[in-house]
């Protein structure tokens, strides 16, 4: 029986036995294989039985489906092929491969280790990684039959009514990765002209105002109230917001800011007609 080994970065997560003709991969409850990550579309790709093997097909995912680092719309899988779904890697094992022999098991483990190191979905530099530390312990992995993973939409549900997002260009993907990088650290989000911007809090202070040296330059100009507010790191992951000047009209959680206030994850700061949301990062 064919199967896939599910890996996140360098860590093997589980093994899925492909005992049904179609396996939906994505994010959420309406797929067989739920891979939680912002780069994974709700219905990202599917593995479909074709003869004695399987074909992987992209379902118009935003970030694309990759086979051996090459973007693919449809690909007949060979033993050892690496399917990239966001930061996840699915290693396909053809049904004819035997694993009873200890040497064969070691060879497969070595292959998985090298595959993890080589995968374009992993942020670790493969050349600087000791692949011996990436080997997969077969005994430590849970094996799950795909038929037992029942999506809410029903196994083998029709894809005729599916409308996915457009395929992303290289520039769009670069912006996605940068956005995700910012999301890992304390930052502000602000919606300007229908587009959400993420503002990385790189230093211990972050100032928003109507002057060129501000960390975030507000549109327009103003003499009174040039500095609207300052975010200041207090240490230990704590931040506070300070009113930038006497003339600044700043709201925190919908209430006027008199001087300073400690902010928490999700706190909304209103200034100059804009709403800035503070996020601690994850």
Short mmCIF file of C-alpha atoms in Angstrom, two decimals:
data_model
loop_
_atom_site.label_atom_id
_atom_site.label_comp_id
_atom_site.label_asym_id
_atom_site.label_seq_id
_atom_site.Cartn_x
_atom_site.Cartn_y
_atom_site.Cartn_z
CA UNK A 1 0.00 0.00 0.00
CA UNK A 2 1.24 3.45 -0.88
CA UNK A 3 1.72 5.93 1.94
CA UNK A 4 3.01 9.39 2.72
CA UNK A 5 5.22 10.55 5.55
CA UNK A 6 4.10 13.95 6.85
CA UNK A 7 6.91 16.25 7.95
CA UNK A 8 6.92 19.76 9.35
CA UNK A 9 10.36 21.26 8.85
CA UNK A 10 12.85 18.68 10.08
CA UNK A 11 10.37 16.77 12.23
CA UNK A 12 8.45 13.71 11.03
CA UNK A 13 4.86 14.03 12.22
CA UNK A 14 2.94 10.92 11.10
CA UNK A 15 2.43 8.35 8.36
CA UNK A 16 -0.75 8.21 6.28
CA UNK A 17 -1.67 4.94 4.54
CA UNK A 18 -3.31 5.74 1.21
CA UNK A 19 -6.16 3.23 1.33
CA UNK A 20 -8.70 5.32 -0.57
CA UNK A 21 -8.78 6.65 -4.13
CA UNK A 22 -8.73 10.35 -3.27
CA UNK A 23 -7.14 12.20 -0.37
CA UNK A 24 -7.80 15.92 0.06
CA UNK A 25 -5.02 17.98 1.63
CA UNK A 26 -5.48 21.45 3.08
CA UNK A 27 -6.41 23.43 6.17
CA UNK A 28 -9.63 22.93 8.08
CA UNK A 29 -12.28 20.29 8.68
CA UNK A 30 -13.33 19.65 5.08
CA UNK A 31 -10.16 17.78 4.06
CA UNK A 32 -8.67 14.40 4.95
CA UNK A 33 -5.21 15.72 5.84
CA UNK A 34 -5.37 18.94 7.85
CA UNK A 35 -2.06 20.85 7.69
CA UNK A 36 -2.40 23.94 9.85
CA UNK A 37 -0.49 26.96 8.53
CA UNK A 38 -1.26 30.32 6.92
CA UNK A 39 0.47 29.24 3.69
CA UNK A 40 -1.82 26.23 3.31
CA UNK A 41 -5.09 26.86 1.45
CA UNK A 42 -8.31 25.36 2.75
CA UNK A 43 -8.34 22.93 -0.18
CA UNK A 44 -4.72 22.96 -1.25
CA UNK A 45 -4.15 19.78 -3.26
CA UNK A 46 -5.33 16.20 -3.63
CA UNK A 47 -3.74 12.80 -4.05
CA UNK A 48 -5.70 10.76 -6.59
CA UNK A 49 -5.32 7.07 -7.41
CA UNK A 50 -4.05 6.50 -10.96
CA UNK A 51 -3.38 2.86 -11.91
CA UNK A 52 -0.99 1.41 -9.35
CA UNK A 53 0.14 4.78 -8.05
CA UNK A 54 -1.04 8.26 -7.21
CA UNK A 55 -1.14 11.66 -8.88
CA UNK A 56 -0.86 14.88 -6.87
CA UNK A 57 -3.00 17.73 -8.22
CA UNK A 58 -2.94 21.35 -7.09
CA UNK A 59 -6.40 22.78 -6.35
CA UNK A 60 -5.65 26.38 -7.29
CA UNK A 61 -3.90 26.96 -3.97
CA UNK A 62 -2.53 30.40 -3.16
CA UNK A 63 1.06 29.37 -2.42
CA UNK A 64 1.20 26.47 -4.89
CA UNK A 65 2.01 22.78 -4.66
CA UNK A 66 5.62 21.70 -5.24
CA UNK A 67 7.09 18.34 -6.21
CA UNK A 68 10.84 18.06 -5.62
CA UNK A 69 11.06 21.87 -5.36
CA UNK A 70 9.31 22.41 -8.71
CA UNK A 71 5.86 23.96 -8.79
CA UNK A 72 3.37 21.49 -10.23
CA UNK A 73 -0.28 21.53 -11.24
CA UNK A 74 -0.43 17.75 -11.71
CA UNK A 75 2.32 15.19 -11.23
CA UNK A 76 2.44 11.38 -11.34
CA UNK A 77 4.27 10.49 -8.16
CA UNK A 78 7.35 8.31 -8.05
CA UNK A 79 8.75 6.63 -4.98
CA UNK A 80 10.56 9.19 -2.83
CA UNK A 81 8.94 12.28 -4.39
CA UNK A 82 8.68 15.21 -1.98
CA UNK A 83 5.44 17.19 -2.09
CA UNK A 84 5.73 20.73 -0.71
CA UNK A 85 2.55 22.19 0.85
CA UNK A 86 3.47 25.46 2.55
CA UNK A 87 6.10 24.57 5.20
CA UNK A 88 4.93 20.93 5.24
CA UNK A 89 6.60 18.15 3.24
CA UNK A 90 4.80 14.95 2.23
CA UNK A 91 7.18 12.17 1.24
CA UNK A 92 5.53 9.65 -1.06
CA UNK A 93 6.37 5.98 -0.64
CA UNK A 94 5.28 3.73 -3.50
CA UNK A 95 3.37 0.54 -2.61
CA UNK A 96 6.03 -1.79 -4.01
CA UNK A 97 8.72 -0.65 -1.54
CA UNK A 98 9.36 -3.19 1.20
CA UNK A 99 10.49 -2.03 4.63
CA UNK A 100 10.91 -5.30 6.52
CA UNK A 101 14.63 -5.54 5.94
CA UNK A 102 16.61 -3.54 8.55
CA UNK A 103 19.04 -2.24 5.94
CA UNK A 104 16.13 -1.09 3.79
CA UNK A 105 14.69 0.70 6.81
CA UNK A 106 18.01 2.44 7.39
CA UNK A 107 18.23 3.43 3.72
CA UNK A 108 14.73 4.89 3.87
CA UNK A 109 15.56 6.73 7.08
CA UNK A 110 18.67 8.18 5.44
CA UNK A 111 16.63 9.19 2.42
CA UNK A 112 14.04 10.95 4.57
CA UNK A 113 16.79 12.74 6.43
CA UNK A 114 18.36 13.99 3.21
CA UNK A 115 14.94 14.83 1.77
CA UNK A 116 14.15 16.95 4.80
CA UNK A 117 17.48 18.74 4.51
CA UNK A 118 17.05 19.32 0.76
CA UNK A 119 13.41 20.39 0.90
CA UNK A 120 12.78 23.91 -0.29
CA UNK A 121 10.00 24.17 2.29
CA UNK A 122 12.48 23.99 5.19
CA UNK A 123 14.13 27.17 6.38
CA UNK A 124 17.26 25.39 7.63
CA UNK A 125 20.25 25.66 5.31
CA UNK A 126 20.77 22.07 4.15
CA UNK A 127 24.50 22.57 3.58
CA UNK A 128 24.96 23.53 7.22
CA UNK A 129 22.77 20.75 8.62
CA UNK A 130 23.95 17.41 9.95
CA UNK A 131 21.43 15.15 8.25
CA UNK A 132 22.12 12.40 10.76
CA UNK A 133 20.11 14.43 13.25
CA UNK A 134 17.13 14.47 10.87
CA UNK A 135 16.61 10.73 10.57
CA UNK A 136 13.09 9.42 11.11
CA UNK A 137 12.30 6.90 13.83
CA UNK A 138 9.69 4.63 12.26
CA UNK A 139 8.69 3.18 15.62
CA UNK A 140 7.90 6.63 16.98
CA UNK A 141 5.47 7.60 14.21
CA UNK A 142 1.75 6.99 14.32
CA UNK A 143 0.27 5.32 11.23
CA UNK A 144 -3.22 6.45 10.22
CA UNK A 145 -5.40 5.14 7.41
CA UNK A 146 -6.61 7.91 5.11
CA UNK A 147 -10.06 6.31 5.10
CA UNK A 148 -10.37 7.09 8.83
CA UNK A 149 -9.81 10.81 8.19
CA UNK A 150 -13.26 11.85 7.08
CA UNK A 151 -13.72 15.47 5.99
CA UNK A 152 -16.98 17.19 6.87
CA UNK A 153 -17.72 17.53 3.16
CA UNK A 154 -17.56 13.75 2.72
CA UNK A 155 -14.77 11.60 1.32
CA UNK A 156 -14.38 11.98 -2.39
CA UNK A 157 -16.60 15.05 -2.47
CA UNK A 158 -17.01 16.66 -5.88
CA UNK A 159 -14.67 19.54 -6.67
CA UNK A 160 -16.92 20.91 -9.46
CA UNK A 161 -18.14 23.82 -7.33
CA UNK A 162 -14.71 24.67 -5.90
CA UNK A 163 -13.45 28.17 -6.57
CA UNK A 164 -9.90 28.68 -5.36
CA UNK A 165 -7.72 31.74 -5.26
CA UNK A 166 -5.38 32.68 -8.07
CA UNK A 167 -1.90 31.19 -8.23
CA UNK A 168 0.64 33.50 -6.63
CA UNK A 169 3.60 34.92 -8.50
CA UNK A 170 7.14 34.83 -7.13
CA UNK A 171 6.82 38.47 -6.03
CA UNK A 172 3.51 37.74 -4.29
CA UNK A 173 5.03 34.75 -2.50
CA UNK A 174 7.97 36.87 -1.36
CA UNK A 175 5.52 39.34 0.16
CA UNK A 176 3.66 36.48 1.85
CA UNK A 177 6.89 35.18 3.40
CA UNK A 178 7.87 38.67 4.59
CA UNK A 179 4.42 39.14 6.09
CA UNK A 180 4.70 35.84 7.94
CA UNK A 181 8.16 36.80 9.19
CA UNK A 182 6.77 40.03 10.65
CA UNK A 183 3.91 38.09 12.24
CA UNK A 184 6.36 36.17 14.41
CA UNK A 185 7.41 39.33 16.27
CA UNK A 186 5.59 42.22 18.00
CA UNK A 187 3.99 44.39 15.32
CA UNK A 188 1.15 46.71 14.41
CA UNK A 189 -1.40 46.18 11.69
CA UNK A 190 -3.16 49.09 10.01
CA UNK A 191 -5.60 49.20 7.12
CA UNK A 192 -4.90 51.96 4.61
CA UNK A 193 -6.79 52.31 1.35
CA UNK A 194 -8.26 48.83 1.64
CA UNK A 195 -4.84 47.20 2.14
CA UNK A 196 -3.59 45.87 5.47
CA UNK A 197 -0.01 46.81 6.36
CA UNK A 198 2.10 45.09 9.01
CA UNK A 199 4.53 47.34 10.87
CA UNK A 200 7.41 45.52 12.54
CA UNK A 201 8.45 46.82 15.97
CA UNK A 202 12.19 46.41 15.53
CA UNK A 203 13.39 48.81 18.24
CA UNK A 204 12.31 49.49 21.81
CA UNK A 205 10.25 52.47 20.61
CA UNK A 206 7.99 52.98 17.59
CA UNK A 207 6.61 56.45 16.81
CA UNK A 208 3.66 57.32 14.59
CA UNK A 209 3.37 60.91 13.38
CA UNK A 210 3.26 63.55 10.65
CA UNK A 211 7.03 63.94 10.17
CA UNK A 212 9.61 62.26 7.97
CA UNK A 213 11.64 60.72 10.79
CA UNK A 214 8.62 58.92 12.27
CA UNK A 215 8.73 55.14 12.22
CA UNK A 216 5.36 55.32 10.51
CA UNK A 217 4.76 58.50 8.52
CA UNK A 218 1.11 59.53 8.46
CA UNK A 219 -0.17 61.07 5.22
CA UNK A 220 -0.54 64.83 5.14
CA UNK A 221 1.05 67.39 7.44
CA UNK A 222 0.29 68.97 10.77
CA UNK A 223 2.15 71.42 12.94
CA UNK A 224 0.26 70.77 16.20
CA UNK A 225 0.23 67.12 17.10
CA UNK A 226 2.98 66.11 14.70
CA UNK A 227 3.72 63.12 16.93
CA UNK A 228 0.56 61.08 17.50
CA UNK A 229 1.71 58.22 19.70
CA UNK A 230 4.75 56.18 20.72
CA UNK A 231 4.85 52.47 21.49
CA UNK A 232 7.52 51.67 24.08
CA UNK A 233 8.83 48.25 25.12
CA UNK A 234 8.86 47.78 28.88
CA UNK A 235 10.63 44.42 28.92
CA UNK A 236 9.34 40.91 29.46
CA UNK A 237 7.19 41.13 26.36
CA UNK A 238 5.23 44.10 27.73
CA UNK A 239 4.56 47.27 25.71
CA UNK A 240 2.86 50.57 26.50
CA UNK A 241 1.45 53.31 24.31
CA UNK A 242 2.16 56.97 25.05
CA UNK A 243 0.44 60.01 23.61
CA UNK A 244 2.96 61.74 21.34
CA UNK A 245 1.94 65.31 22.12
CA UNK A 246 -0.69 67.33 23.98
CA UNK A 247 -2.53 68.01 20.73
CA UNK A 248 -2.71 64.38 19.63
CA UNK A 249 -6.12 62.73 19.83
CA UNK A 250 -5.48 59.06 20.47
CA UNK A 251 -7.95 56.35 21.42
CA UNK A 252 -7.00 53.06 23.05
CA UNK A 253 -9.75 50.46 23.07
CA UNK A 254 -12.19 53.21 22.07
CA UNK A 255 -11.31 55.40 25.06
CA UNK A 256 -9.23 58.63 24.97
CA UNK A 257 -5.59 58.18 25.94
CA UNK A 258 -4.58 60.71 28.58
CA UNK A 259 -0.91 59.82 28.97
CA UNK A 260 0.19 56.15 28.87
CA UNK A 261 -1.42 52.74 28.90
CA UNK A 262 -0.09 49.18 28.78
CA UNK A 263 -1.32 47.37 25.68
CA UNK A 264 -2.17 43.70 25.30
CA UNK A 265 -2.43 41.42 22.29
CA UNK A 266 -5.18 42.77 20.03
CA UNK A 267 -5.39 46.26 21.57
CA UNK A 268 -6.65 48.80 19.00
CA UNK A 269 -5.04 52.24 18.93
CA UNK A 270 -6.94 54.93 17.03
CA UNK A 271 -5.08 57.94 15.64
CA UNK A 272 -5.46 60.26 12.63
CA UNK A 273 -8.55 58.37 11.49
CA UNK A 274 -6.65 55.06 11.35
CA UNK A 275 -6.88 52.00 13.58
CA UNK A 276 -3.63 50.34 14.60
CA UNK A 277 -3.91 46.88 16.15
CA UNK A 278 -1.08 45.72 18.41
CA UNK A 279 -0.02 42.06 18.06
CA UNK A 280 2.52 40.31 20.26
CA UNK A 281 3.50 37.87 17.53
CA UNK A 282 3.56 34.08 17.57
#
